[in-house]
Amino acid sequence: MELKKEFLYEGKAKKIYRTSDPDQYLVEYKDDATAFDGLKKGTICRKGEINNTLSALLFKKLASEGIPTHFIKQISPREMLVKAVKIIPIEVIARNIVAGSLADRVGLPEGTKLKKTILEFCYKSDELHDPMINRYHIAALELATEEQLKKIEDYAWKINSILTDLFKQVNIALVDFKLEFGLHHGEVILADEISPDTCRFWDITSGEKLDKDRFRRDLGGVEDAYEEVLSRVQKILK
Ligand code: UDP
């Protein structure tokens, strides 16, 4: 069955297609990698397959724990069928350990364990370079209603706790990660992806980075790190 009906949108890491069912989209994960607001471009071999397969496993796990997600099923190594959503233009970032932009913003060294998890919001806008915003901006710009924001926050805390526990079981620290939510028939559901592109993963024993920072910072071993995360998760999730 040919599912791809009509090309809808191409992002930095994925292409979205309409299908014969208006309620379902097809997501194709690409090997393309970008960093620093698109200034650095490259390819990470097999990234599309790895991120698709890992996201599918994590979405299934989250759904089993009561988090509504856009995931329907994985239909090929690099394609998944998802519920059609309108993305809420807010990037939700959860941080357990200081890394990346937070280190610069608060002057704490990378690796500092936070006493409490921090939740941040960024306005999803390429032209504005995704600026950080707070709940007042969200209300004033009508990016989400109060009720929707409450759901988003509630889901984000639960997801952090589920994923932190899950990755700990495979000796990986979930340092920080970014989530996106969408509206499907008016309901807030988790969308986008959960992968080494959107999370920071550190090996608990060695501290080795197993995520996109290897690409951002030219550390080498990028493909191996992505493979490693997937193969560890596959040991505990099917
Ligand atoms: N992140 C993302 N997309 C973005 C910005 C951040 O997936 O557009 C993820 C990033 O991979 C990390 C977390 O969100 O896991 C926090 O990123 P940070 O704000 O530190 O920005 P960065 O250092 O990546 O520029």
PDB file of C-alpha atoms and ligand atoms in Angstrom:
ATOM      1  CA  MET A   1       0.000   0.000   0.000  1.00  0.00           C
ATOM      2  CA  GLU A   2       1.404   3.372  -0.957  1.00  0.00           C
ATOM      3  CA  LEU A   3       0.802   5.523   2.100  1.00  0.00           C
ATOM      4  CA  LYS A   4       2.679   8.674   1.122  1.00  0.00           C
ATOM      5  CA  LYS A   5       0.092  10.842  -0.560  1.00  0.00           C
ATOM      6  CA  GLU A   6       1.356  14.344  -0.603  1.00  0.00           C
ATOM      7  CA  PHE A   7       4.492  15.996   0.683  1.00  0.00           C
ATOM      8  CA  LEU A   8       3.525  18.425   3.425  1.00  0.00           C
ATOM      9  CA  TYR A   9       6.621  19.773   5.149  1.00  0.00           C
ATOM     10  CA  GLU A  10      10.359  19.275   5.394  1.00  0.00           C
ATOM     11  CA  GLY A  11      12.130  20.093   8.653  1.00  0.00           C
ATOM     12  CA  LYS A  12      15.811  19.783   9.512  1.00  0.00           C
ATOM     13  CA  ALA A  13      15.608  16.112  10.463  1.00  0.00           C
ATOM     14  CA  LYS A  14      12.294  14.834   9.108  1.00  0.00           C
ATOM     15  CA  LYS A  15       9.864  15.026   6.203  1.00  0.00           C
ATOM     16  CA  ILE A  16       6.117  14.882   6.773  1.00  0.00           C
ATOM     17  CA  TYR A  17       3.589  13.514   4.268  1.00  0.00           C
ATOM     18  CA  ARG A  18      -0.175  13.414   4.222  1.00  0.00           C
ATOM     19  CA  THR A  19      -1.693   9.937   3.832  1.00  0.00           C
ATOM     20  CA  SER A  20      -5.011   8.762   2.412  1.00  0.00           C
ATOM     21  CA  ASP A  21      -6.383   9.201   5.955  1.00  0.00           C
ATOM     22  CA  PRO A  22      -6.635  12.919   6.865  1.00  0.00           C
ATOM     23  CA  ASP A  23      -6.133  11.972  10.528  1.00  0.00           C
ATOM     24  CA  GLN A  24      -2.745  10.372   9.920  1.00  0.00           C
ATOM     25  CA  TYR A  25       0.621  11.659   8.706  1.00  0.00           C
ATOM     26  CA  LEU A  26       3.685   9.739   7.659  1.00  0.00           C
ATOM     27  CA  VAL A  27       7.009  10.884   9.135  1.00  0.00           C
ATOM     28  CA  GLU A  28      10.244  10.074   7.321  1.00  0.00           C
ATOM     29  CA  TYR A  29      13.377  10.471   9.450  1.00  0.00           C
ATOM     30  CA  LYS A  30      16.449  11.778   7.563  1.00  0.00           C
ATOM     31  CA  ASP A  31      20.180  11.295   8.114  1.00  0.00           C
ATOM     32  CA  ASP A  32      20.689  15.080   7.843  1.00  0.00           C
ATOM     33  CA  ALA A  33      22.045  16.760  10.938  1.00  0.00           C
ATOM     34  CA  THR A  34      22.185  20.455  11.767  1.00  0.00           C
ATOM     35  CA  ALA A  35      23.407  22.382  14.776  1.00  0.00           C
ATOM     36  CA  PHE A  36      23.852  25.964  15.936  1.00  0.00           C
ATOM     37  CA  ASP A  37      20.663  27.223  14.357  1.00  0.00           C
ATOM     38  CA  GLY A  38      21.376  25.444  11.077  1.00  0.00           C
ATOM     39  CA  LEU A  39      24.878  26.956  10.669  1.00  0.00           C
ATOM     40  CA  LYS A  40      26.564  23.566  10.949  1.00  0.00           C
ATOM     41  CA  LYS A  41      25.287  20.923   8.546  1.00  0.00           C
ATOM     42  CA  GLY A  42      26.204  17.297   8.055  1.00  0.00           C
ATOM     43  CA  THR A  43      25.033  13.749   7.728  1.00  0.00           C
ATOM     44  CA  ILE A  44      24.987  11.116  10.421  1.00  0.00           C
ATOM     45  CA  CYS A  45      24.980   7.695   8.817  1.00  0.00           C
ATOM     46  CA  ARG A  46      21.889   5.601   9.771  1.00  0.00           C
ATOM     47  CA  LYS A  47      20.568   8.414  12.014  1.00  0.00           C
ATOM     48  CA  GLY A  48      17.144   8.325  10.348  1.00  0.00           C
ATOM     49  CA  GLU A  49      16.701   4.624  11.104  1.00  0.00           C
ATOM     50  CA  ILE A  50      18.082   4.874  14.621  1.00  0.00           C
ATOM     51  CA  ASN A  51      16.024   7.909  15.646  1.00  0.00           C
ATOM     52  CA  ASN A  52      12.852   6.487  14.116  1.00  0.00           C
ATOM     53  CA  THR A  53      13.300   3.107  15.827  1.00  0.00           C
ATOM     54  CA  LEU A  54      14.294   4.626  19.181  1.00  0.00           C
ATOM     55  CA  SER A  55      11.468   7.188  19.107  1.00  0.00           C
ATOM     56  CA  ALA A  56       8.983   4.416  18.300  1.00  0.00           C
ATOM     57  CA  LEU A  57      10.151   2.362  21.308  1.00  0.00           C
ATOM     58  CA  LEU A  58      10.027   5.372  23.643  1.00  0.00           C
ATOM     59  CA  PHE A  59       6.625   6.586  22.403  1.00  0.00           C
ATOM     60  CA  LYS A  60       5.232   3.069  22.968  1.00  0.00           C
ATOM     61  CA  LYS A  61       6.677   2.984  26.481  1.00  0.00           C
ATOM     62  CA  LEU A  62       5.258   6.441  27.294  1.00  0.00           C
ATOM     63  CA  ALA A  63       1.840   5.466  25.911  1.00  0.00           C
ATOM     64  CA  SER A  64       1.866   2.380  28.134  1.00  0.00           C
ATOM     65  CA  GLU A  65       2.442   4.734  31.093  1.00  0.00           C
ATOM     66  CA  GLY A  66      -0.549   6.918  30.163  1.00  0.00           C
ATOM     67  CA  ILE A  67       1.096   9.677  28.091  1.00  0.00           C
ATOM     68  CA  PRO A  68      -0.871  10.349  24.880  1.00  0.00           C
ATOM     69  CA  THR A  69       1.486  10.485  21.880  1.00  0.00           C
ATOM     70  CA  HIS A  70       1.174  10.939  18.129  1.00  0.00           C
ATOM     71  CA  PHE A  71       2.810   7.559  17.452  1.00  0.00           C
ATOM     72  CA  ILE A  72       0.687   4.943  15.667  1.00  0.00           C
ATOM     73  CA  LYS A  73       3.210   2.472  14.252  1.00  0.00           C
ATOM     74  CA  GLN A  74       6.626   2.105  12.701  1.00  0.00           C
ATOM     75  CA  ILE A  75       6.117   1.160   9.066  1.00  0.00           C
ATOM     76  CA  SER A  76       9.711   0.914   7.832  1.00  0.00           C
ATOM     77  CA  PRO A  77      13.208   1.454   9.229  1.00  0.00           C
ATOM     78  CA  ARG A  78      12.954   5.202   8.754  1.00  0.00           C
ATOM     79  CA  GLU A  79       9.197   5.834   8.592  1.00  0.00           C
ATOM     80  CA  MET A  80       6.452   5.997  11.203  1.00  0.00           C
ATOM     81  CA  LEU A  81       2.729   6.613  10.958  1.00  0.00           C
ATOM     82  CA  VAL A  82       1.528   9.281  13.385  1.00  0.00           C
ATOM     83  CA  LYS A  83      -1.673  11.065  14.327  1.00  0.00           C
ATOM     84  CA  ALA A  84      -1.992  14.320  12.406  1.00  0.00           C
ATOM     85  CA  VAL A  85      -1.340  17.246  14.743  1.00  0.00           C
ATOM     86  CA  LYS A  86      -0.982  20.978  14.632  1.00  0.00           C
ATOM     87  CA  ILE A  87       2.263  21.585  16.484  1.00  0.00           C
ATOM     88  CA  ILE A  88       2.014  23.951  19.457  1.00  0.00           C
ATOM     89  CA  PRO A  89       4.914  26.372  18.789  1.00  0.00           C
ATOM     90  CA  ILE A  90       6.601  25.832  22.149  1.00  0.00           C
ATOM     91  CA  GLU A  91       9.745  23.769  22.740  1.00  0.00           C
ATOM     92  CA  VAL A  92       9.621  22.294  26.210  1.00  0.00           C
ATOM     93  CA  ILE A  93      13.055  21.591  27.681  1.00  0.00           C
ATOM     94  CA  ALA A  94      13.617  19.581  30.850  1.00  0.00           C
ATOM     95  CA  ARG A  95      17.021  19.660  32.535  1.00  0.00           C
ATOM     96  CA  ASN A  96      18.356  17.362  35.244  1.00  0.00           C
ATOM     97  CA  ILE A  97      22.071  18.144  34.898  1.00  0.00           C
ATOM     98  CA  VAL A  98      23.648  21.399  33.700  1.00  0.00           C
ATOM     99  CA  ALA A  99      24.770  21.284  30.044  1.00  0.00           C
ATOM    100  CA  GLY A 100      24.747  23.309  26.839  1.00  0.00           C
ATOM    101  CA  SER A 101      23.156  26.744  26.915  1.00  0.00           C
ATOM    102  CA  LEU A 102      22.213  26.482  30.604  1.00  0.00           C
ATOM    103  CA  ALA A 103      25.890  26.364  31.628  1.00  0.00           C
ATOM    104  CA  ASP A 104      26.448  29.738  29.900  1.00  0.00           C
ATOM    105  CA  ARG A 105      23.203  31.224  31.194  1.00  0.00           C
ATOM    106  CA  VAL A 106      23.667  30.475  34.901  1.00  0.00           C
ATOM    107  CA  GLY A 107      27.461  30.169  35.142  1.00  0.00           C
ATOM    108  CA  LEU A 108      27.521  26.628  36.507  1.00  0.00           C
ATOM    109  CA  PRO A 109      29.932  24.067  35.031  1.00  0.00           C
ATOM    110  CA  GLU A 110      28.562  21.416  32.692  1.00  0.00           C
ATOM    111  CA  GLY A 111      27.862  18.268  34.702  1.00  0.00           C
ATOM    112  CA  THR A 112      26.481  20.016  37.814  1.00  0.00           C
ATOM    113  CA  LYS A 113      23.587  17.908  39.086  1.00  0.00           C
ATOM    114  CA  LEU A 114      20.563  20.165  39.616  1.00  0.00           C
ATOM    115  CA  LYS A 115      18.814  19.987  43.006  1.00  0.00           C
ATOM    116  CA  LYS A 116      15.499  20.204  41.141  1.00  0.00           C
ATOM    117  CA  THR A 117      14.613  19.565  37.515  1.00  0.00           C
ATOM    118  CA  ILE A 118      14.241  22.774  35.483  1.00  0.00           C
ATOM    119  CA  LEU A 119      11.496  23.117  32.878  1.00  0.00           C
ATOM    120  CA  GLU A 120      12.005  25.789  30.209  1.00  0.00           C
ATOM    121  CA  PHE A 121       9.929  26.996  27.279  1.00  0.00           C
ATOM    122  CA  CYS A 122      11.220  28.336  23.984  1.00  0.00           C
ATOM    123  CA  TYR A 123       9.162  29.982  21.260  1.00  0.00           C
ATOM    124  CA  LYS A 124       9.492  27.710  18.220  1.00  0.00           C
ATOM    125  CA  SER A 125      10.452  30.235  15.553  1.00  0.00           C
ATOM    126  CA  ASP A 126      13.410  29.862  13.172  1.00  0.00           C
ATOM    127  CA  GLU A 127      13.457  33.596  12.335  1.00  0.00           C
ATOM    128  CA  LEU A 128      13.644  34.504  16.024  1.00  0.00           C
ATOM    129  CA  HIS A 129      16.095  31.648  16.816  1.00  0.00           C
ATOM    130  CA  ASP A 130      13.782  29.941  19.330  1.00  0.00           C
ATOM    131  CA  PRO A 131      14.007  32.488  22.181  1.00  0.00           C
ATOM    132  CA  MET A 132      13.313  31.402  25.741  1.00  0.00           C
ATOM    133  CA  ILE A 133       9.894  32.543  26.948  1.00  0.00           C
ATOM    134  CA  ASN A 134       7.801  32.110  30.088  1.00  0.00           C
ATOM    135  CA  ARG A 135       4.121  31.372  30.788  1.00  0.00           C
ATOM    136  CA  TYR A 136       3.221  35.065  30.480  1.00  0.00           C
ATOM    137  CA  HIS A 137       4.586  35.212  26.934  1.00  0.00           C
ATOM    138  CA  ILE A 138       2.718  31.989  26.149  1.00  0.00           C
ATOM    139  CA  ALA A 139      -0.543  33.519  27.373  1.00  0.00           C
ATOM    140  CA  ALA A 140       0.012  36.935  25.757  1.00  0.00           C
ATOM    141  CA  LEU A 141       0.969  35.443  22.380  1.00  0.00           C
ATOM    142  CA  GLU A 142      -1.820  32.849  22.723  1.00  0.00           C
ATOM    143  CA  LEU A 143       0.596  30.018  21.946  1.00  0.00           C
ATOM    144  CA  ALA A 144      -1.411  27.721  24.238  1.00  0.00           C
ATOM    145  CA  THR A 145      -4.347  28.096  26.600  1.00  0.00           C
ATOM    146  CA  GLU A 146      -3.776  27.818  30.343  1.00  0.00           C
ATOM    147  CA  GLU A 147      -5.423  24.429  30.334  1.00  0.00           C
ATOM    148  CA  GLN A 148      -3.205  23.211  27.493  1.00  0.00           C
ATOM    149  CA  LEU A 149      -0.077  24.532  29.220  1.00  0.00           C
ATOM    150  CA  LYS A 150      -1.039  22.759  32.425  1.00  0.00           C
ATOM    151  CA  LYS A 151      -1.311  19.481  30.489  1.00  0.00           C
ATOM    152  CA  ILE A 152       2.003  20.108  28.743  1.00  0.00           C
ATOM    153  CA  GLU A 153       3.767  20.679  32.061  1.00  0.00           C
ATOM    154  CA  ASP A 154       2.102  17.702  33.685  1.00  0.00           C
ATOM    155  CA  TYR A 155       3.145  15.425  30.789  1.00  0.00           C
ATOM    156  CA  ALA A 156       6.680  16.863  30.731  1.00  0.00           C
ATOM    157  CA  TRP A 157       7.266  16.055  34.439  1.00  0.00           C
ATOM    158  CA  LYS A 158       5.872  12.531  33.989  1.00  0.00           C
ATOM    159  CA  ILE A 159       7.937  11.940  30.849  1.00  0.00           C
ATOM    160  CA  ASN A 160      11.073  13.100  32.656  1.00  0.00           C
ATOM    161  CA  SER A 161      10.479  10.684  35.465  1.00  0.00           C
ATOM    162  CA  ILE A 162       9.661   7.724  33.166  1.00  0.00           C
ATOM    163  CA  LEU A 163      12.617   8.346  30.844  1.00  0.00           C
ATOM    164  CA  THR A 164      15.110   9.093  33.626  1.00  0.00           C
ATOM    165  CA  ASP A 165      14.272   5.724  35.240  1.00  0.00           C
ATOM    166  CA  LEU A 166      14.328   3.904  31.923  1.00  0.00           C
ATOM    167  CA  PHE A 167      17.723   5.255  30.821  1.00  0.00           C
ATOM    168  CA  LYS A 168      19.192   4.672  34.278  1.00  0.00           C
ATOM    169  CA  GLN A 169      18.455   0.960  33.776  1.00  0.00           C
ATOM    170  CA  VAL A 170      20.846   0.987  30.800  1.00  0.00           C
ATOM    171  CA  ASN A 171      23.503   3.071  32.580  1.00  0.00           C
ATOM    172  CA  ILE A 172      22.638   6.319  30.810  1.00  0.00           C
ATOM    173  CA  ALA A 173      22.017   9.652  32.542  1.00  0.00           C
ATOM    174  CA  LEU A 174      19.222  11.677  30.964  1.00  0.00           C
ATOM    175  CA  VAL A 175      20.886  15.087  31.209  1.00  0.00           C
ATOM    176  CA  ASP A 176      18.305  17.181  29.360  1.00  0.00           C
ATOM    177  CA  PHE A 177      15.842  16.888  26.489  1.00  0.00           C
ATOM    178  CA  LYS A 178      13.376  18.787  24.335  1.00  0.00           C
ATOM    179  CA  LEU A 179       9.727  17.896  23.760  1.00  0.00           C
ATOM    180  CA  GLU A 180       7.117  19.183  21.341  1.00  0.00           C
ATOM    181  CA  PHE A 181       3.385  18.770  21.706  1.00  0.00           C
ATOM    182  CA  GLY A 182       0.596  19.047  19.169  1.00  0.00           C
ATOM    183  CA  LEU A 183      -3.172  19.269  19.025  1.00  0.00           C
ATOM    184  CA  HIS A 184      -5.121  16.325  17.600  1.00  0.00           C
ATOM    185  CA  HIS A 185      -8.880  16.955  17.547  1.00  0.00           C
ATOM    186  CA  GLY A 186      -8.318  19.526  20.288  1.00  0.00           C
ATOM    187  CA  GLU A 187      -6.328  17.155  22.550  1.00  0.00           C
ATOM    188  CA  VAL A 188      -2.741  17.866  23.627  1.00  0.00           C
ATOM    189  CA  ILE A 189      -0.519  14.932  22.650  1.00  0.00           C
ATOM    190  CA  LEU A 190       3.240  14.382  22.577  1.00  0.00           C
ATOM    191  CA  ALA A 191       4.651  14.775  19.051  1.00  0.00           C
ATOM    192  CA  ASP A 192       8.016  15.192  17.260  1.00  0.00           C
ATOM    193  CA  GLU A 193      10.747  12.700  18.322  1.00  0.00           C
ATOM    194  CA  ILE A 194      12.780  11.505  21.292  1.00  0.00           C
ATOM    195  CA  SER A 195      16.304  10.670  20.194  1.00  0.00           C
ATOM    196  CA  PRO A 196      19.998  11.536  20.620  1.00  0.00           C
ATOM    197  CA  ASP A 197      19.190  14.583  18.433  1.00  0.00           C
ATOM    198  CA  THR A 198      16.818  15.975  21.055  1.00  0.00           C
ATOM    199  CA  CYS A 199      18.217  14.592  24.320  1.00  0.00           C
ATOM    200  CA  ARG A 200      21.581  14.675  26.047  1.00  0.00           C
ATOM    201  CA  PHE A 201      22.636  11.195  27.127  1.00  0.00           C
ATOM    202  CA  TRP A 202      25.781  10.531  29.187  1.00  0.00           C
ATOM    203  CA  ASP A 203      27.135   7.106  30.091  1.00  0.00           C
ATOM    204  CA  ILE A 204      26.790   6.980  33.888  1.00  0.00           C
ATOM    205  CA  THR A 205      30.106   5.193  34.467  1.00  0.00           C
ATOM    206  CA  SER A 206      32.411   6.962  32.016  1.00  0.00           C
ATOM    207  CA  GLY A 207      30.556  10.239  31.464  1.00  0.00           C
ATOM    208  CA  GLU A 208      30.943   9.666  27.730  1.00  0.00           C
ATOM    209  CA  LYS A 209      28.543  11.712  25.605  1.00  0.00           C
ATOM    210  CA  LEU A 210      26.142   9.536  23.596  1.00  0.00           C
ATOM    211  CA  ASP A 211      24.200  12.232  21.719  1.00  0.00           C
ATOM    212  CA  LYS A 212      24.282  15.046  19.194  1.00  0.00           C
ATOM    213  CA  ASP A 213      26.943  16.934  21.187  1.00  0.00           C
ATOM    214  CA  ARG A 214      29.413  14.545  19.499  1.00  0.00           C
ATOM    215  CA  PHE A 215      28.376  16.133  16.193  1.00  0.00           C
ATOM    216  CA  ARG A 216      28.037  19.713  17.552  1.00  0.00           C
ATOM    217  CA  ARG A 217      31.483  19.598  19.191  1.00  0.00           C
ATOM    218  CA  ASP A 218      33.302  17.431  16.590  1.00  0.00           C
ATOM    219  CA  LEU A 219      34.037  14.694  19.118  1.00  0.00           C
ATOM    220  CA  GLY A 220      33.978  11.830  16.564  1.00  0.00           C
ATOM    221  CA  GLY A 221      32.189   8.518  16.982  1.00  0.00           C
ATOM    222  CA  VAL A 222      28.797  10.096  16.294  1.00  0.00           C
ATOM    223  CA  GLU A 223      27.198   7.095  14.555  1.00  0.00           C
ATOM    224  CA  ASP A 224      28.551   4.665  17.153  1.00  0.00           C
ATOM    225  CA  ALA A 225      27.068   6.759  19.975  1.00  0.00           C
ATOM    226  CA  TYR A 226      23.603   6.814  18.363  1.00  0.00           C
ATOM    227  CA  GLU A 227      23.812   3.027  17.746  1.00  0.00           C
ATOM    228  CA  GLU A 228      24.896   2.467  21.331  1.00  0.00           C
ATOM    229  CA  VAL A 229      21.889   4.292  22.792  1.00  0.00           C
ATOM    230  CA  LEU A 230      19.467   2.341  20.585  1.00  0.00           C
ATOM    231  CA  SER A 231      21.055  -1.036  21.293  1.00  0.00           C
ATOM    232  CA  ARG A 232      20.989  -0.442  25.072  1.00  0.00           C
ATOM    233  CA  VAL A 233      17.317   0.591  24.965  1.00  0.00           C
ATOM    234  CA  GLN A 234      16.464  -2.425  22.774  1.00  0.00           C
ATOM    235  CA  LYS A 235      17.727  -4.661  25.592  1.00  0.00           C
ATOM    236  CA  ILE A 236      14.868  -3.495  27.816  1.00  0.00           C
ATOM    237  CA  LEU A 237      12.118  -2.382  25.408  1.00  0.00           C
ATOM    238  CA  LYS A 238      10.574  -4.317  22.518  1.00  0.00           C
TER     239      LYS A 238
HETATM  240  N1  UDP B   1      17.279  20.865  21.904  1.00  0.00           N
HETATM  241  C1  UDP B   1      16.672  20.422  20.747  1.00  0.00           C
HETATM  242  N2  UDP B   1      16.345  21.319  19.775  1.00  0.00           N
HETATM  243  C2  UDP B   1      16.574  22.651  19.909  1.00  0.00           C
HETATM  244  C3  UDP B   1      17.182  23.103  21.088  1.00  0.00           C
HETATM  245  C4  UDP B   1      17.537  22.191  22.072  1.00  0.00           C
HETATM  246  O1  UDP B   1      16.428  19.228  20.588  1.00  0.00           O
HETATM  247  O2  UDP B   1      16.218  23.418  18.986  1.00  0.00           O
HETATM  248  C5  UDP B   1      17.640  19.913  22.963  1.00  0.00           C
HETATM  249  C6  UDP B   1      19.148  19.674  23.045  1.00  0.00           C
HETATM  250  O3  UDP B   1      19.530  18.555  22.281  1.00  0.00           O
HETATM  251  C7  UDP B   1      19.344  19.408  24.511  1.00  0.00           C
HETATM  252  C8  UDP B   1      18.262  20.247  25.194  1.00  0.00           C
HETATM  253  O4  UDP B   1      17.266  20.465  24.200  1.00  0.00           O
HETATM  254  O5  UDP B   1      19.102  18.045  24.800  1.00  0.00           O
HETATM  255  C9  UDP B   1      18.748  21.559  25.753  1.00  0.00           C
HETATM  256  O6  UDP B   1      19.440  22.261  24.753  1.00  0.00           O
HETATM  257  P1  UDP B   1      20.203  23.641  25.052  1.00  0.00           P
HETATM  258  O7  UDP B   1      19.203  24.685  25.371  1.00  0.00           O
HETATM  259  O8  UDP B   1      21.284  23.408  26.033  1.00  0.00           O
HETATM  260  O9  UDP B   1      20.746  24.107  23.679  1.00  0.00           O
HETATM  261  P2  UDP B   1      22.030  23.667  22.892  1.00  0.00           P
HETATM  262  O10 UDP B   1      23.150  23.582  23.869  1.00  0.00           O
HETATM  263  O11 UDP B   1      21.653  22.366  22.273  1.00  0.00           O
HETATM  264  O12 UDP B   1      22.152  24.779  21.911  1.00  0.00           O
END
